[in-house]
PDB file of N, CA and C in Angstrom:
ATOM      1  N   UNK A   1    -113.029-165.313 -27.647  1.00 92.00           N
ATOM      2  CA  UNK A   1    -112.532-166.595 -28.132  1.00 92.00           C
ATOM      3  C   UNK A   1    -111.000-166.567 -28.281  1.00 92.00           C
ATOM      4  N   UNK A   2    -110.775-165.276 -28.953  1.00 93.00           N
ATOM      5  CA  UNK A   2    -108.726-164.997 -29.164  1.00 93.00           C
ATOM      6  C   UNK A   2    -108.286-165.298 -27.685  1.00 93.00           C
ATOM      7  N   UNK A   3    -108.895-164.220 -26.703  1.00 95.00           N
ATOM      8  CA  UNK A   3    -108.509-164.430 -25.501  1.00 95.00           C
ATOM      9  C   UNK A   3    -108.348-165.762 -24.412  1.00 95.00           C
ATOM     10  N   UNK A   4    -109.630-166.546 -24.978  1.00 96.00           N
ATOM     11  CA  UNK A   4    -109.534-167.806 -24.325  1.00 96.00           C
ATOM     12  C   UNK A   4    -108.710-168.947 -25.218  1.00 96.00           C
ATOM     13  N   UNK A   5    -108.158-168.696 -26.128  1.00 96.00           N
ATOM     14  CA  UNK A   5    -107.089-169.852 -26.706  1.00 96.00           C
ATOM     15  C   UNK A   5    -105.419-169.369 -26.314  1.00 96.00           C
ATOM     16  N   UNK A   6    -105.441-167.897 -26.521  1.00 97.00           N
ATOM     17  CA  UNK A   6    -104.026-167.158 -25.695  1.00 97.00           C
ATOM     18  C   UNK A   6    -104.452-167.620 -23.894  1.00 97.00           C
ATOM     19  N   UNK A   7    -105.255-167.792 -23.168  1.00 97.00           N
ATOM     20  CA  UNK A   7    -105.183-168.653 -22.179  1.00 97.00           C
ATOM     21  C   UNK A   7    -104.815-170.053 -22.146  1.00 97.00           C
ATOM     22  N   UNK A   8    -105.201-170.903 -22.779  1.00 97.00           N
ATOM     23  CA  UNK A   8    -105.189-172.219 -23.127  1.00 97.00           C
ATOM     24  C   UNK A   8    -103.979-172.083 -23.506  1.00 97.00           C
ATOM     25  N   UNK A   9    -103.372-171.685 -24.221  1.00 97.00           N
ATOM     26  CA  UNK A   9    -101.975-171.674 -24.979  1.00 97.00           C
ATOM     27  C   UNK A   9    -100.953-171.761 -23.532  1.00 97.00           C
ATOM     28  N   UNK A  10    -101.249-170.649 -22.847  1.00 97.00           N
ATOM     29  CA  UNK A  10    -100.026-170.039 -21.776  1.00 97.00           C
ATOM     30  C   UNK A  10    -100.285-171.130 -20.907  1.00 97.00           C
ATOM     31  N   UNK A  11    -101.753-171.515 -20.478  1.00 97.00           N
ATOM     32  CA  UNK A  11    -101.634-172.485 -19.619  1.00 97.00           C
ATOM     33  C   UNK A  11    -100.995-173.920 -20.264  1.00 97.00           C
ATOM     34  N   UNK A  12    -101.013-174.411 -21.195  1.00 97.00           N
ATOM     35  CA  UNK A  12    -100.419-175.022 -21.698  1.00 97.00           C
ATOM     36  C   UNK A  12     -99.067-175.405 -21.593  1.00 97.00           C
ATOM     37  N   UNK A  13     -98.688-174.403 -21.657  1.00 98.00           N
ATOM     38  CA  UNK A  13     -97.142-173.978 -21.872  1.00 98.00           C
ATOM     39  C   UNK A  13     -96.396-173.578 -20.886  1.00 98.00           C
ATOM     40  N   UNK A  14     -97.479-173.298 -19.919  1.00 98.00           N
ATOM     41  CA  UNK A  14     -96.873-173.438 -17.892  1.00 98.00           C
ATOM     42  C   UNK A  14     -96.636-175.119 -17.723  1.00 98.00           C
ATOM     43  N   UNK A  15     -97.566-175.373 -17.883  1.00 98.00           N
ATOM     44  CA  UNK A  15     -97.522-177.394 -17.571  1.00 98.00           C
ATOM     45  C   UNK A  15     -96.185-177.502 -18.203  1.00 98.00           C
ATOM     46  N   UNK A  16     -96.151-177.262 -19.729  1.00 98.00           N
ATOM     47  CA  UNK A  16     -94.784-178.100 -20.065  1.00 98.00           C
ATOM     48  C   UNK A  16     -93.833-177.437 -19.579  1.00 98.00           C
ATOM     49  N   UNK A  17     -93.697-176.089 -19.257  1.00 98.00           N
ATOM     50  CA  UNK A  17     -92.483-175.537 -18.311  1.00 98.00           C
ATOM     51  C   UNK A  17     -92.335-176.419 -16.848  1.00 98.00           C
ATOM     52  N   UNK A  18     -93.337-176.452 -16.378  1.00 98.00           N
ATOM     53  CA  UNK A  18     -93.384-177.453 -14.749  1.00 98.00           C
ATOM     54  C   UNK A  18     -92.869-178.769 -14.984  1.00 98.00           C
ATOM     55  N   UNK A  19     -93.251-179.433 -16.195  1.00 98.00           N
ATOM     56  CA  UNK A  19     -92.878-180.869 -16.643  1.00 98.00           C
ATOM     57  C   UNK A  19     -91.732-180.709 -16.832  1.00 98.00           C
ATOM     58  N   UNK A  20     -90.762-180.029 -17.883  1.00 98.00           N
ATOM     59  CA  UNK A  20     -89.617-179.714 -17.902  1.00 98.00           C
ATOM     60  C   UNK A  20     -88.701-179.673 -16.596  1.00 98.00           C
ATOM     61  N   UNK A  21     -89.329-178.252 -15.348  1.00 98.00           N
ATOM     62  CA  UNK A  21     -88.187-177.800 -14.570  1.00 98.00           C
ATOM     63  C   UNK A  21     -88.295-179.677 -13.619  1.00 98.00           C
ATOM     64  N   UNK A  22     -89.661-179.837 -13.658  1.00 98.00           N
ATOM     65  CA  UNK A  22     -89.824-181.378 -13.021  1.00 98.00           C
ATOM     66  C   UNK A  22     -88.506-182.646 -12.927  1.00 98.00           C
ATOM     67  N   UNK A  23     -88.673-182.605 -14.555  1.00 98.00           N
ATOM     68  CA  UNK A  23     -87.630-183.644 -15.307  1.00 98.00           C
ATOM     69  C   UNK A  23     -85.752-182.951 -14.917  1.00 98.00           C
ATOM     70  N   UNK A  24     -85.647-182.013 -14.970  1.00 98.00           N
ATOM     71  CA  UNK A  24     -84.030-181.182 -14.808  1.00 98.00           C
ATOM     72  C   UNK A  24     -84.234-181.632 -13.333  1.00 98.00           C
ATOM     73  N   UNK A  25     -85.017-181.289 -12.506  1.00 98.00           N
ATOM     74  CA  UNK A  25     -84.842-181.657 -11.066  1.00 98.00           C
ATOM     75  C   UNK A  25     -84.570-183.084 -10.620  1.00 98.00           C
ATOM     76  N   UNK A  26     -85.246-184.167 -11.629  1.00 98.00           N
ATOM     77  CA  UNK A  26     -84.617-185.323 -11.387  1.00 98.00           C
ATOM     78  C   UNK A  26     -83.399-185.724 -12.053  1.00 98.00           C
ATOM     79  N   UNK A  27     -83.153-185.390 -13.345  1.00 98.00           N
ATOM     80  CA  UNK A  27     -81.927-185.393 -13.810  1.00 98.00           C
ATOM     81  C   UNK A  27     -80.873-184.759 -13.010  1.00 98.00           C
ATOM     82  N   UNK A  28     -80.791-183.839 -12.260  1.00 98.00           N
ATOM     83  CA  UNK A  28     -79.932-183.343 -11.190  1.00 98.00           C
ATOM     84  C   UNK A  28     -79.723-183.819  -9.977  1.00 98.00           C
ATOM     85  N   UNK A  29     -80.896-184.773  -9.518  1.00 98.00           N
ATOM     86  CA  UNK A  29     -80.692-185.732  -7.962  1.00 98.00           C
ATOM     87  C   UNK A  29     -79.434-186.952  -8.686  1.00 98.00           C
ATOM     88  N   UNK A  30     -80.043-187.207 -10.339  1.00 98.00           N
ATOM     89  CA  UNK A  30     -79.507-188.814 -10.583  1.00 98.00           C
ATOM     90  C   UNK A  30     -77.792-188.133 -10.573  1.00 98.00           C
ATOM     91  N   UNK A  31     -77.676-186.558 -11.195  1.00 98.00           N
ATOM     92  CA  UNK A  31     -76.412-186.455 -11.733  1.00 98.00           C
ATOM     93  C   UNK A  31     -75.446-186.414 -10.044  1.00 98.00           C
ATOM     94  N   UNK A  32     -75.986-186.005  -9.311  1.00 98.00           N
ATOM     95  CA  UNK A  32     -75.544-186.349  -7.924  1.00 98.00           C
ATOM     96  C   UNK A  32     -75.234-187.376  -7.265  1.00 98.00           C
ATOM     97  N   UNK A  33     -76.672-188.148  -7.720  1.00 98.00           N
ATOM     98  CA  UNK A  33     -76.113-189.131  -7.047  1.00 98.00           C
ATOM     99  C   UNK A  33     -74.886-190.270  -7.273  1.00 98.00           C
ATOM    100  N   UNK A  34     -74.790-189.948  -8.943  1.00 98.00           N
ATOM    101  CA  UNK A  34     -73.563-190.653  -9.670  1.00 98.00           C
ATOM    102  C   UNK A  34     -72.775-190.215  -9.449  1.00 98.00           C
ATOM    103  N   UNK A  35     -72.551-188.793  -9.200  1.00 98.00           N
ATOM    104  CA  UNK A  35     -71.304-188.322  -8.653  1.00 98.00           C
ATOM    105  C   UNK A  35     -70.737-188.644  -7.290  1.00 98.00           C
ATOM    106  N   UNK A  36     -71.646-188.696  -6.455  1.00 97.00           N
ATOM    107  CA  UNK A  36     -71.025-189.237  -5.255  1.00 97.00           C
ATOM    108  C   UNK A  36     -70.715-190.567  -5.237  1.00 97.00           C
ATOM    109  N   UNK A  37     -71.420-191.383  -6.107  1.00 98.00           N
ATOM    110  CA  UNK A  37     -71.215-192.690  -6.166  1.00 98.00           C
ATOM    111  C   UNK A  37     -69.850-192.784  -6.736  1.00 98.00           C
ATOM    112  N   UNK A  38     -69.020-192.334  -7.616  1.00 98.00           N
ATOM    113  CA  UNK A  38     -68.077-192.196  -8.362  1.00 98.00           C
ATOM    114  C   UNK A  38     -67.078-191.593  -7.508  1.00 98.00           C
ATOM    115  N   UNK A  39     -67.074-190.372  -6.719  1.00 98.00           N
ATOM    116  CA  UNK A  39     -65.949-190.412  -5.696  1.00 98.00           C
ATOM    117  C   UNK A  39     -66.047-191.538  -5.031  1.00 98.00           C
ATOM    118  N   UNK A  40     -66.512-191.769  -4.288  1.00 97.00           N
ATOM    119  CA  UNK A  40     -66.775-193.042  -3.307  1.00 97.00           C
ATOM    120  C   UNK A  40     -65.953-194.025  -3.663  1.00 97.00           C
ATOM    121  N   UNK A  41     -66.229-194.771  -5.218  1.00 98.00           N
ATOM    122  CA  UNK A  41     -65.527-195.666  -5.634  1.00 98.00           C
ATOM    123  C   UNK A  41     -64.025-195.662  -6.042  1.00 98.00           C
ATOM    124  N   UNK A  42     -63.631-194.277  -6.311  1.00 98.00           N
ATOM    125  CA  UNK A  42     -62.564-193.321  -6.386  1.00 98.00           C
ATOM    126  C   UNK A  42     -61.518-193.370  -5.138  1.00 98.00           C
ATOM    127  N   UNK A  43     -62.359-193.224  -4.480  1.00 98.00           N
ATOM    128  CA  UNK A  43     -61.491-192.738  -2.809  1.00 98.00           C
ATOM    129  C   UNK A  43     -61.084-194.376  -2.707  1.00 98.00           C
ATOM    130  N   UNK A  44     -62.114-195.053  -2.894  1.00 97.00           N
ATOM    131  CA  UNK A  44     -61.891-196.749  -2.559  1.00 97.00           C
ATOM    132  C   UNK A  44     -60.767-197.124  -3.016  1.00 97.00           C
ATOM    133  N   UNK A  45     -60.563-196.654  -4.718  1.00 97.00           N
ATOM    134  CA  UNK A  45     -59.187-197.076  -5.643  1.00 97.00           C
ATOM    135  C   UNK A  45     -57.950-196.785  -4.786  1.00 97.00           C
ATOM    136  N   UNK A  46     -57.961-195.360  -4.532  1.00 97.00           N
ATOM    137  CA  UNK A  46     -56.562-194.624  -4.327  1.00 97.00           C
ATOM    138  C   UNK A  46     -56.616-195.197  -2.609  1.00 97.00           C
ATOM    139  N   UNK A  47     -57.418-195.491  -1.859  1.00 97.00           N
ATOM    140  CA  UNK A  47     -56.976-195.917  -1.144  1.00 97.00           C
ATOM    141  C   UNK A  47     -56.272-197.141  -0.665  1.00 97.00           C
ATOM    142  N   UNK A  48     -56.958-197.907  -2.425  1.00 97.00           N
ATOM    143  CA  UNK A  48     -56.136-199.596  -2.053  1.00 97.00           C
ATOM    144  C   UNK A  48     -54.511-199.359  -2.965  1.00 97.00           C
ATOM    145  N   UNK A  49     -54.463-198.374  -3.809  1.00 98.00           N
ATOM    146  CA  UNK A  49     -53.049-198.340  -4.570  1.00 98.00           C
ATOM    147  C   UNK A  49     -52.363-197.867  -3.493  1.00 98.00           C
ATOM    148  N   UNK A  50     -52.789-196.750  -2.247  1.00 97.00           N
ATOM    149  CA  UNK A  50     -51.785-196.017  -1.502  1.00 97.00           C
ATOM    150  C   UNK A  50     -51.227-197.165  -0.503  1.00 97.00           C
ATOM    151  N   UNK A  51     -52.582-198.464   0.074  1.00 97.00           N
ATOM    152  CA  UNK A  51     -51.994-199.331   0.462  1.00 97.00           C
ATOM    153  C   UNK A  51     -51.260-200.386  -0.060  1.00 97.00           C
ATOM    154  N   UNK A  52     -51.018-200.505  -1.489  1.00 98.00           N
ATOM    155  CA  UNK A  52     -50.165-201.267  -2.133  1.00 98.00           C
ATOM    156  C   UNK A  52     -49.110-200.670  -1.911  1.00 98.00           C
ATOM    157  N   UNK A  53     -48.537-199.426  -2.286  1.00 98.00           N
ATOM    158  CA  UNK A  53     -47.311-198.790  -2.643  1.00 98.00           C
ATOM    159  C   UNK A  53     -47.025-198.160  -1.172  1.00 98.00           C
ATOM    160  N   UNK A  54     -47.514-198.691   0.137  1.00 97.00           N
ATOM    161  CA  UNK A  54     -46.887-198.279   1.003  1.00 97.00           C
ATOM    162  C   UNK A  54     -46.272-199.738   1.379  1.00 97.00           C
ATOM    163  N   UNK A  55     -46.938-200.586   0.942  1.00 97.00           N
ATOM    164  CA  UNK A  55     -46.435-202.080   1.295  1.00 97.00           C
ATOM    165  C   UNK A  55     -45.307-202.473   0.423  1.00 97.00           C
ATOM    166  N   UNK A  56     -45.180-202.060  -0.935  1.00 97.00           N
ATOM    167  CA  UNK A  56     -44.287-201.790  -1.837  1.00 97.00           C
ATOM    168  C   UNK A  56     -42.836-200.756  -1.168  1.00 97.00           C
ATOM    169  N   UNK A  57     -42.894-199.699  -0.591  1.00 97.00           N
ATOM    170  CA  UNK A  57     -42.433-198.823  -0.038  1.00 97.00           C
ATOM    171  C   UNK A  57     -41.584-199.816   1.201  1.00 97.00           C
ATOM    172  N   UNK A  58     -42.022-200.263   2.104  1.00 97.00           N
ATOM    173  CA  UNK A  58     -41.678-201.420   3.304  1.00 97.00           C
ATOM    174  C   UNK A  58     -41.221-202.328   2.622  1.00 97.00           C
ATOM    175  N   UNK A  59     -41.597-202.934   1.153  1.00 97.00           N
ATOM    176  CA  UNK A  59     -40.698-204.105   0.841  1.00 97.00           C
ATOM    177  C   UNK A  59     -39.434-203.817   0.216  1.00 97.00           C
ATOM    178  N   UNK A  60     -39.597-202.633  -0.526  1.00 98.00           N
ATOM    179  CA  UNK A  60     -38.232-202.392  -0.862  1.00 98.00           C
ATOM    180  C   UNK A  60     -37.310-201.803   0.103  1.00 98.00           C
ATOM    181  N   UNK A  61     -37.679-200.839   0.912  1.00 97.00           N
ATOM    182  CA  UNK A  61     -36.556-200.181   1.856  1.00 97.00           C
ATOM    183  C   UNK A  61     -36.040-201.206   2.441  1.00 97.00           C
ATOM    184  N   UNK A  62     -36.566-202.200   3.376  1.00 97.00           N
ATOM    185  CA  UNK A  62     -36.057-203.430   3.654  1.00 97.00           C
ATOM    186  C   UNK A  62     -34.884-204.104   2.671  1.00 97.00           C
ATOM    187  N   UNK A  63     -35.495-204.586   1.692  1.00 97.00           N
ATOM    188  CA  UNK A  63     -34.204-204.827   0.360  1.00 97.00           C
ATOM    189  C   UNK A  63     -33.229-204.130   0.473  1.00 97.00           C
ATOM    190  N   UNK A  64     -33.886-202.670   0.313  1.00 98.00           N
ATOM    191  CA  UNK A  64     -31.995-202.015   0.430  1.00 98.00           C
ATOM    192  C   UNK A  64     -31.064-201.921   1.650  1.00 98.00           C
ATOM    193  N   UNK A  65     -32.010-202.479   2.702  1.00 97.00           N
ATOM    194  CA  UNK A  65     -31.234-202.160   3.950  1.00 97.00           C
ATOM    195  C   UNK A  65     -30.490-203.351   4.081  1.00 97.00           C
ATOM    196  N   UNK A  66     -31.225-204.770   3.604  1.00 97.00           N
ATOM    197  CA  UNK A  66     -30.579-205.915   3.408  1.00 97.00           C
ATOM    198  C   UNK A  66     -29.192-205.594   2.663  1.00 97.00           C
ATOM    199  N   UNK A  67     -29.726-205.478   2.024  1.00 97.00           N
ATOM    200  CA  UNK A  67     -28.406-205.191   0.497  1.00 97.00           C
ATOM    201  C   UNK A  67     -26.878-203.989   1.359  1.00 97.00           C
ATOM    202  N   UNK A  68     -27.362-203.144   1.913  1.00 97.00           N
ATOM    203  CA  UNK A  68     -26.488-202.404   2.431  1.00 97.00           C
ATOM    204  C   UNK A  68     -25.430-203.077   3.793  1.00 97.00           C
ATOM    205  N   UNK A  69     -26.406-204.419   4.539  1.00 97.00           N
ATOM    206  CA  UNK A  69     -25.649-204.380   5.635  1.00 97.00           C
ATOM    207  C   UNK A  69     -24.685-205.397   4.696  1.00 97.00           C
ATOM    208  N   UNK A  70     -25.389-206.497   3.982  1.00 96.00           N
ATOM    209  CA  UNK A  70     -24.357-207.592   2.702  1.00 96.00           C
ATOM    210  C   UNK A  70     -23.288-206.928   2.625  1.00 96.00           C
ATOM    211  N   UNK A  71     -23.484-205.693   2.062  1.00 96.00           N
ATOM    212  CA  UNK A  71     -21.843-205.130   1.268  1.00 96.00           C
ATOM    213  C   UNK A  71     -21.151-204.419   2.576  1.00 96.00           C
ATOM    214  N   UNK A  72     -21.850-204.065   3.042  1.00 96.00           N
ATOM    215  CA  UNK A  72     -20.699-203.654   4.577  1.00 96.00           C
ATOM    216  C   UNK A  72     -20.065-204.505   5.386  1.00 96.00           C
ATOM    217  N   UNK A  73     -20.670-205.547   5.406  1.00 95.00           N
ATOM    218  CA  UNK A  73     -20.462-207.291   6.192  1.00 95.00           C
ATOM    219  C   UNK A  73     -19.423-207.319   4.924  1.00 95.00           C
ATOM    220  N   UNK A  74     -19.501-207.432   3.739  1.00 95.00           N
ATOM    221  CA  UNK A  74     -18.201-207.873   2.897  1.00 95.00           C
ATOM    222  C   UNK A  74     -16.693-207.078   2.820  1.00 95.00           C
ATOM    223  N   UNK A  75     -17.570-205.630   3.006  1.00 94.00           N
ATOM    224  CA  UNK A  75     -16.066-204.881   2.802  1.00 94.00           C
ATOM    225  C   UNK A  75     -15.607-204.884   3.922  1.00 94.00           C
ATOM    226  N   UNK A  76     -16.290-205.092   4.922  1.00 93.00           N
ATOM    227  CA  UNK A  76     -15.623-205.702   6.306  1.00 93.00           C
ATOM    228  C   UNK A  76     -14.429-206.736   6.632  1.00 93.00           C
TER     229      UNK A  76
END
């Protein structure tokens, strides 16, 4: 009878180990998959600021090139 409840017990206690490693295995697809979802949206950001501030970059160099030929045309 000891022997067959120390069975029952362990088998018991395999299931909730399987249920457990079960549950970590899906908690680890979701933690993935948020993570990739999160670069993704990441890469999206820095790729629209790098295209702001290269358009930023072209609007100002222009300005200064404006501005440079002005004062050379004046001290001319």
């Amino acid at each position: 009878e000891t022997l067959q409840r120390i069975v029952s017990t362990l088998a018991n206690k395999n299931d909730e180990i399987h249920n457990f490693i079960d549950m970590l295995n899906h908690t680890i697809k979701n933690v993935q998959v948020k993570s990739s979802n999160a670069i993704s949206e990441l890469d999206e950001e820095f790729d629209g600021l790098y295209s702001i501030l290269d358009e930023m970059k072209g609007s100002m160099a222009n300005t200064i090139q404006q501005e440079e030929a002005r004062k050379i045309q004046a001290l001319q």
